[in-house]
CSV table of C-alpha atoms in Angstrom, one decimal:
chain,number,residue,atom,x,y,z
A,1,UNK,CA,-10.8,8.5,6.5
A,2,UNK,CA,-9.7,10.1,3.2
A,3,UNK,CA,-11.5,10.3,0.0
A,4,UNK,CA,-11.1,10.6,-3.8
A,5,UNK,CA,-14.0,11.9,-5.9
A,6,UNK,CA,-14.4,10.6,-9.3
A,7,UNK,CA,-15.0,13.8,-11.5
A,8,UNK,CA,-13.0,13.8,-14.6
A,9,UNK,CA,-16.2,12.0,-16.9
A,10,UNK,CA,-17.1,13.5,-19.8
A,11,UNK,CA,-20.8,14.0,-19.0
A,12,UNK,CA,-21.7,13.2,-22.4
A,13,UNK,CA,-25.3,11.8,-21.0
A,14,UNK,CA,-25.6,15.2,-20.5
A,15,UNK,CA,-25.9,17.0,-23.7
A,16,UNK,CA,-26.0,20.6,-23.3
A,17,UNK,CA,-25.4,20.6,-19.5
A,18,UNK,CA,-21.9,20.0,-20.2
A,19,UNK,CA,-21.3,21.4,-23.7
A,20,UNK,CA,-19.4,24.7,-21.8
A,21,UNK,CA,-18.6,23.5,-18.7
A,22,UNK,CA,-17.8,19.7,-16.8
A,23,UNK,CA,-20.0,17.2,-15.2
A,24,UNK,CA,-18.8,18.3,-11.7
A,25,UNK,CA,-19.9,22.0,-12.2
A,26,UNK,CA,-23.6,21.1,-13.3
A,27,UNK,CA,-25.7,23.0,-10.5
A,28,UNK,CA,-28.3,21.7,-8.3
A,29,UNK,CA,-30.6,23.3,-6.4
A,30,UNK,CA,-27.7,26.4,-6.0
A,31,UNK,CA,-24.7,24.0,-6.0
A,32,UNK,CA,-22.9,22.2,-7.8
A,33,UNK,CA,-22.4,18.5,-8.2
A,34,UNK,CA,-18.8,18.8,-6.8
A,35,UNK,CA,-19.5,21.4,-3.8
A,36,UNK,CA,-22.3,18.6,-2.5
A,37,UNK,CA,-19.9,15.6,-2.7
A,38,UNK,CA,-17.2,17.5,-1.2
A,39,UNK,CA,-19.6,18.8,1.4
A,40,UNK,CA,-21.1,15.8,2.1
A,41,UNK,CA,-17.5,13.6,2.5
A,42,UNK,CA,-16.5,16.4,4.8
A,43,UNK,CA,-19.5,16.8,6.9
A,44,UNK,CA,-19.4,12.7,7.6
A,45,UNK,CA,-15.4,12.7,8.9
A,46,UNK,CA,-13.4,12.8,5.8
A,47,UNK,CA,-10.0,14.3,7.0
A,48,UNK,CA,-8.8,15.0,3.2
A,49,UNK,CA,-10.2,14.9,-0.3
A,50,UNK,CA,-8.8,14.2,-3.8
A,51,UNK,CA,-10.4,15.2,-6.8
A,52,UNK,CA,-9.4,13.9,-10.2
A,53,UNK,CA,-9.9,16.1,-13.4
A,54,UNK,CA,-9.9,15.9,-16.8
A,55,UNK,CA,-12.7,17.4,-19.2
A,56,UNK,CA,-12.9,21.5,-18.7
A,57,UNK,CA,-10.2,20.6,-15.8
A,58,UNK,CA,-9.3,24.3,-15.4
A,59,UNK,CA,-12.8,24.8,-14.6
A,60,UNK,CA,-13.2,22.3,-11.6
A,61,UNK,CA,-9.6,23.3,-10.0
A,62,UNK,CA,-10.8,27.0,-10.2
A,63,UNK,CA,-13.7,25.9,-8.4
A,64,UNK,CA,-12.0,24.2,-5.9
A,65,UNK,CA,-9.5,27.0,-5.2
A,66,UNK,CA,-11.7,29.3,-5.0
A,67,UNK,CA,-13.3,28.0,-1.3
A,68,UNK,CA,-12.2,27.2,1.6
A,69,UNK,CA,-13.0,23.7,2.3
A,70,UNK,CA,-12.2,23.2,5.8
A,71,UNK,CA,-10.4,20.0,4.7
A,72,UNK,CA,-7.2,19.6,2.0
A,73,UNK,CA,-9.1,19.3,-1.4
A,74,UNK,CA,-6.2,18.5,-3.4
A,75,UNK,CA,-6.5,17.7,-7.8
A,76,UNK,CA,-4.8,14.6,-9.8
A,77,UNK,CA,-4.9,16.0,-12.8
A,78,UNK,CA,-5.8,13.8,-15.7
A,79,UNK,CA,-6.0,16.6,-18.4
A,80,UNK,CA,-3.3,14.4,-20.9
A,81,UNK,CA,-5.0,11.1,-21.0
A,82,UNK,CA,-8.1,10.1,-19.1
A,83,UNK,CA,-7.5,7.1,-17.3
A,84,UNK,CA,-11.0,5.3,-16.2
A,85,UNK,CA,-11.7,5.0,-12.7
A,86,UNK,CA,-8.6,2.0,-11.8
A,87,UNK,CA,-6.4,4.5,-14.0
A,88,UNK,CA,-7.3,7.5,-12.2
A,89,UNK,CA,-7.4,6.2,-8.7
A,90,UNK,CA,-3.9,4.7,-9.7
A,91,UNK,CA,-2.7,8.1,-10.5
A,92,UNK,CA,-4.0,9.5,-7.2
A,93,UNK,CA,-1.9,7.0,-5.3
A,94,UNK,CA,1.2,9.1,-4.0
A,95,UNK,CA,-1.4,11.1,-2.5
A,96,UNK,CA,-3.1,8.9,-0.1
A,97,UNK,CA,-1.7,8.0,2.9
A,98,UNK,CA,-0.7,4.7,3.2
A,99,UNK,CA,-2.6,3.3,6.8
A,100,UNK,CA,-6.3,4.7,5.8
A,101,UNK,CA,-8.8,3.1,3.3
A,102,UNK,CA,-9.7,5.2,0.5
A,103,UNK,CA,-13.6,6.6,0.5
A,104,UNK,CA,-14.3,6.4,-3.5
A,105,UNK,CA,-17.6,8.6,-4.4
A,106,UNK,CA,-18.6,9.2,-8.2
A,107,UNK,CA,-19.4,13.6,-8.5
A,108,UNK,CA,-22.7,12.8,-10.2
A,109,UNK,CA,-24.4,10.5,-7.1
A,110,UNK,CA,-26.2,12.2,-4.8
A,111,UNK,CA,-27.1,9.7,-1.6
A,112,UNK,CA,-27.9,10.3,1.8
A,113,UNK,CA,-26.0,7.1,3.1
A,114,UNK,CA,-24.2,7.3,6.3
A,115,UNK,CA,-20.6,7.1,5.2
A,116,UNK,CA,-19.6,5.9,8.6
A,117,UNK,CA,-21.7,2.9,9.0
A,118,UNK,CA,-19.9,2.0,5.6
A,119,UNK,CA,-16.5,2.4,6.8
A,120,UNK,CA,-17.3,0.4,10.0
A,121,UNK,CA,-18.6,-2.6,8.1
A,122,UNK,CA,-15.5,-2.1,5.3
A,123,UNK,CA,-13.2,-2.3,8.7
A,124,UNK,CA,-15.1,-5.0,10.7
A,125,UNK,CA,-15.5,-7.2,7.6
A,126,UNK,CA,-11.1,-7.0,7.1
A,127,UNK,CA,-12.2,-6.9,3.2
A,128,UNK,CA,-10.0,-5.6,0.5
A,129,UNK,CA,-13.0,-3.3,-0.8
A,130,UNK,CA,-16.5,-3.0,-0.5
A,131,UNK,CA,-18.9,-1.6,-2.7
A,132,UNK,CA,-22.0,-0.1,-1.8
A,133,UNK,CA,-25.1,-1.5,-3.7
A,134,UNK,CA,-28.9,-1.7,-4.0
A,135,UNK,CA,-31.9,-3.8,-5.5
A,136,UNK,CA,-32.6,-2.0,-8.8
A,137,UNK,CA,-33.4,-2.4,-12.2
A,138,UNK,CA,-30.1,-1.2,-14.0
A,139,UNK,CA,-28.1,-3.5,-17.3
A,140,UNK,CA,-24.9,-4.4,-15.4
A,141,UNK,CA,-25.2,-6.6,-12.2
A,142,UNK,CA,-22.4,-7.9,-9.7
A,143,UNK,CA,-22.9,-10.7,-8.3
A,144,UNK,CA,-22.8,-11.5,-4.4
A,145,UNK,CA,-22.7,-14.9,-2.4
A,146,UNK,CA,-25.1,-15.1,1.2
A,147,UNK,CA,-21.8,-13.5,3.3
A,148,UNK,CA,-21.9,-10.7,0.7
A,149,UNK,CA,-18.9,-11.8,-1.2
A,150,UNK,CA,-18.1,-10.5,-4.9
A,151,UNK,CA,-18.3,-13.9,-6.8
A,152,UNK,CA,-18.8,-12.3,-10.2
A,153,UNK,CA,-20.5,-9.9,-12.6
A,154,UNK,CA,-23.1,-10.0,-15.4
A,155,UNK,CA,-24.6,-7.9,-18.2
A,156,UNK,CA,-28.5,-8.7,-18.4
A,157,UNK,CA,-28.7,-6.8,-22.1
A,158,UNK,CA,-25.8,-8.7,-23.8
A,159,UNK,CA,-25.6,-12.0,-21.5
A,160,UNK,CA,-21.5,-11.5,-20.6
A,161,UNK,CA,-20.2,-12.7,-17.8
A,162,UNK,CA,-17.5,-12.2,-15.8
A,163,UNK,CA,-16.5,-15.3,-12.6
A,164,UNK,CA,-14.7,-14.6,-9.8
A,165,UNK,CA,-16.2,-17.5,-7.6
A,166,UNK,CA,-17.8,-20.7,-9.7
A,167,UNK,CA,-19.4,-22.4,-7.1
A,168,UNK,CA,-21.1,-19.3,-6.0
A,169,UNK,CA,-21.8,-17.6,-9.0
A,170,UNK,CA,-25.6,-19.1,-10.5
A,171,UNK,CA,-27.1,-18.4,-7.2
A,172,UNK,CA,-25.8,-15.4,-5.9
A,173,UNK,CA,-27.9,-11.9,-5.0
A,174,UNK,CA,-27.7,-9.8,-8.1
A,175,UNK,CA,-27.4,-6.2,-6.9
A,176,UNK,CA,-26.5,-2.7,-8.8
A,177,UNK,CA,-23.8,-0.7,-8.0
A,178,UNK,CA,-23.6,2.8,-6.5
A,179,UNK,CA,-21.0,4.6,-7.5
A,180,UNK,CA,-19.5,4.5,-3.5
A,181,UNK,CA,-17.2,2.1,-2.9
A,182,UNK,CA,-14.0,2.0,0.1
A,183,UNK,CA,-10.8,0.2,-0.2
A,184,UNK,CA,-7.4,-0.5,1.4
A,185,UNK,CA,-4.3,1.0,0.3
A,186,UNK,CA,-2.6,-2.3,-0.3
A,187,UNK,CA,-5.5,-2.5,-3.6
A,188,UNK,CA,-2.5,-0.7,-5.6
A,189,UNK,CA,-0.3,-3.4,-5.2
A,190,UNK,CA,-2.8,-5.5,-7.1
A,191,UNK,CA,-3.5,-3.3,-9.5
A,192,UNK,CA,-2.0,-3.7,-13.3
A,193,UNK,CA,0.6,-1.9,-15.2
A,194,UNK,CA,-1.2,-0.3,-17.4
A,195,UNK,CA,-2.1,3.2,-17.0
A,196,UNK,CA,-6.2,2.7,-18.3
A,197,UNK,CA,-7.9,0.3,-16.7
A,198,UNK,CA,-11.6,-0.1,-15.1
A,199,UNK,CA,-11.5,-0.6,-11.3
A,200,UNK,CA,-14.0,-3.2,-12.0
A,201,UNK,CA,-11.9,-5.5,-13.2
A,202,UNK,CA,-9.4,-5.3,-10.5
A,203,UNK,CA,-12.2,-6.1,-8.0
A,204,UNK,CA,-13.0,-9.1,-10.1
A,205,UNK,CA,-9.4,-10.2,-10.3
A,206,UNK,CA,-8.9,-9.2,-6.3
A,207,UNK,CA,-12.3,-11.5,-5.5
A,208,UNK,CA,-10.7,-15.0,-7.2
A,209,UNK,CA,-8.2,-14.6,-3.6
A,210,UNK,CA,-9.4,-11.6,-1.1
A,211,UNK,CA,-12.7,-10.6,0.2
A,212,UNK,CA,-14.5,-8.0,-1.8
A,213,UNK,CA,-17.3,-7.3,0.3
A,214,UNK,CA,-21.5,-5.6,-0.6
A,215,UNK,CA,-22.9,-2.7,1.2
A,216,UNK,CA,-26.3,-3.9,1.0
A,217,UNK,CA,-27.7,-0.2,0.7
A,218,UNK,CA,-31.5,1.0,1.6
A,219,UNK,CA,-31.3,3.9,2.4
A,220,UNK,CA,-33.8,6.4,1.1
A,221,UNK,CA,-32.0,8.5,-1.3
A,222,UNK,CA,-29.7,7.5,-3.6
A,223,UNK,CA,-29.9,9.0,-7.6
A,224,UNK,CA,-27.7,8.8,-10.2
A,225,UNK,CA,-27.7,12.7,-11.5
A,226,UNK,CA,-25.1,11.7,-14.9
A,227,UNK,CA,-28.5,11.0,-16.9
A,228,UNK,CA,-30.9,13.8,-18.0
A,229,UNK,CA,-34.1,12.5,-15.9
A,230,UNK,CA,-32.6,12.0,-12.9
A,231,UNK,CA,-30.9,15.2,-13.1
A,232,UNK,CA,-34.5,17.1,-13.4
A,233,UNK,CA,-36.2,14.5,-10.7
A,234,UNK,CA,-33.2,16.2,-8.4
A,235,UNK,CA,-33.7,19.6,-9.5
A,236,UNK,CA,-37.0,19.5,-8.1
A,237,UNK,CA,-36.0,17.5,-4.7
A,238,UNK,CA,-33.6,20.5,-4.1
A,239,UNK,CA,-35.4,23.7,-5.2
């Protein structure tokens, strides 16, 4: 399986943390953000790693070059224009091979999920993508049917919606998302031709006609180290 890391964010719910240096480099615990994603991706069977860039970008791909991974850890550099996540993982493209899904893991989540029972459920299921979520209080909700289809999406604090599937949509499983998520290669052919675009709304387009599949996630750990609390909470987990 191969892998792209999400790390070219700004980190502005960071404040000072990232005034000097990127999200990615924030340290926890003795390591940084990026070091324990890459770790973790190549611990659970990742054979190769990209890692897009952006804010303090010379930073991160000094990092990355300055260790030996075990694995290829190679950079899509977004240092002109960032591109959001469908942008980015757009970008990345010519450097995936074309017959593996593509392991997608925001820098700023730390989880102790097994990566592998997620790839055999993204493979078993056939589904285009499948994005790993859990029962928590959060603004933004998708929305999945009883077989764990995407049907839509919904913002509790401003009341938008966005429909995939109708028929589905008032009584499906609300359920936050993760910030892990696995797709096939073949999502870039559905993808627009813009160069800044959400990946959201590709899997709300792709759902109308494929399967986009839910993790259903309970594991015990799972934190979301982009906003100041959560950040401290993890300090102290990993002192």
């Amino acid at each position: 399986m191969q892998a792209m890391i999400f790390a070219a964010g700004l980190g502005t719910r960071l404040q000072q943390e990232t005034a000097g240096k990127p999200k990615a480099l924030v340290n926890i615990g003795g390591k940084t953000l990026l070091q324990r994603a890459i770790e973790k991706l190549q611990h659970e069977g990742v054979s190769k790693i990209v890692v897009n860039v952006h804010h303090f970008a010379p930073q991160v791909i000094a990092f990355i070059e300055s260790k030996d991974w075990g694995i290829p850890v190679l950079i899509s550099d977004e240092s002109e224009k960032l591109l959001e996540t469908g942008g980015g993982l757009k970008k990345a493209a010519p450097l995936f091979s074309k017959n593996q899904p593509i392991l997608i893991y925001n820098v700023d989540i730390l989880s102790n999920l097994d990566l592998n029972i997620l790839k055999a459920e993204h493979q078993a299921s056939g589904a285009l993508a499948t994005l790993v979520v859990r029962k928590r209080e959060t603004q933004r909700y998708f929305k999945f049917d009883k077989q764990k289809n995407l049907v839509g999406w919904f913002n509790k604090k401003t009341g938008e919606s966005k429909i995939s599937r109708s028929e589905h949509f008032n009584e499906a499983t609300e359920m936050a998302f993760s910030g892990i998520h696995i797709v096939q290669p073949e999502i870039f052919d559905m993808m627009p031709a813009t160069d800044r675009f959400s990946i959201v709304q590709v899997y709300l387009e792709a759902a109308k006609t494929h399967q986009i599949k839910g993790f259903f996630d309970k594991s015990a750990m799972w934190m979301d180290v982009g906003k100041p609390a959560q950040l401290e909470d993890a300090r102290k987990l990993f002192s």
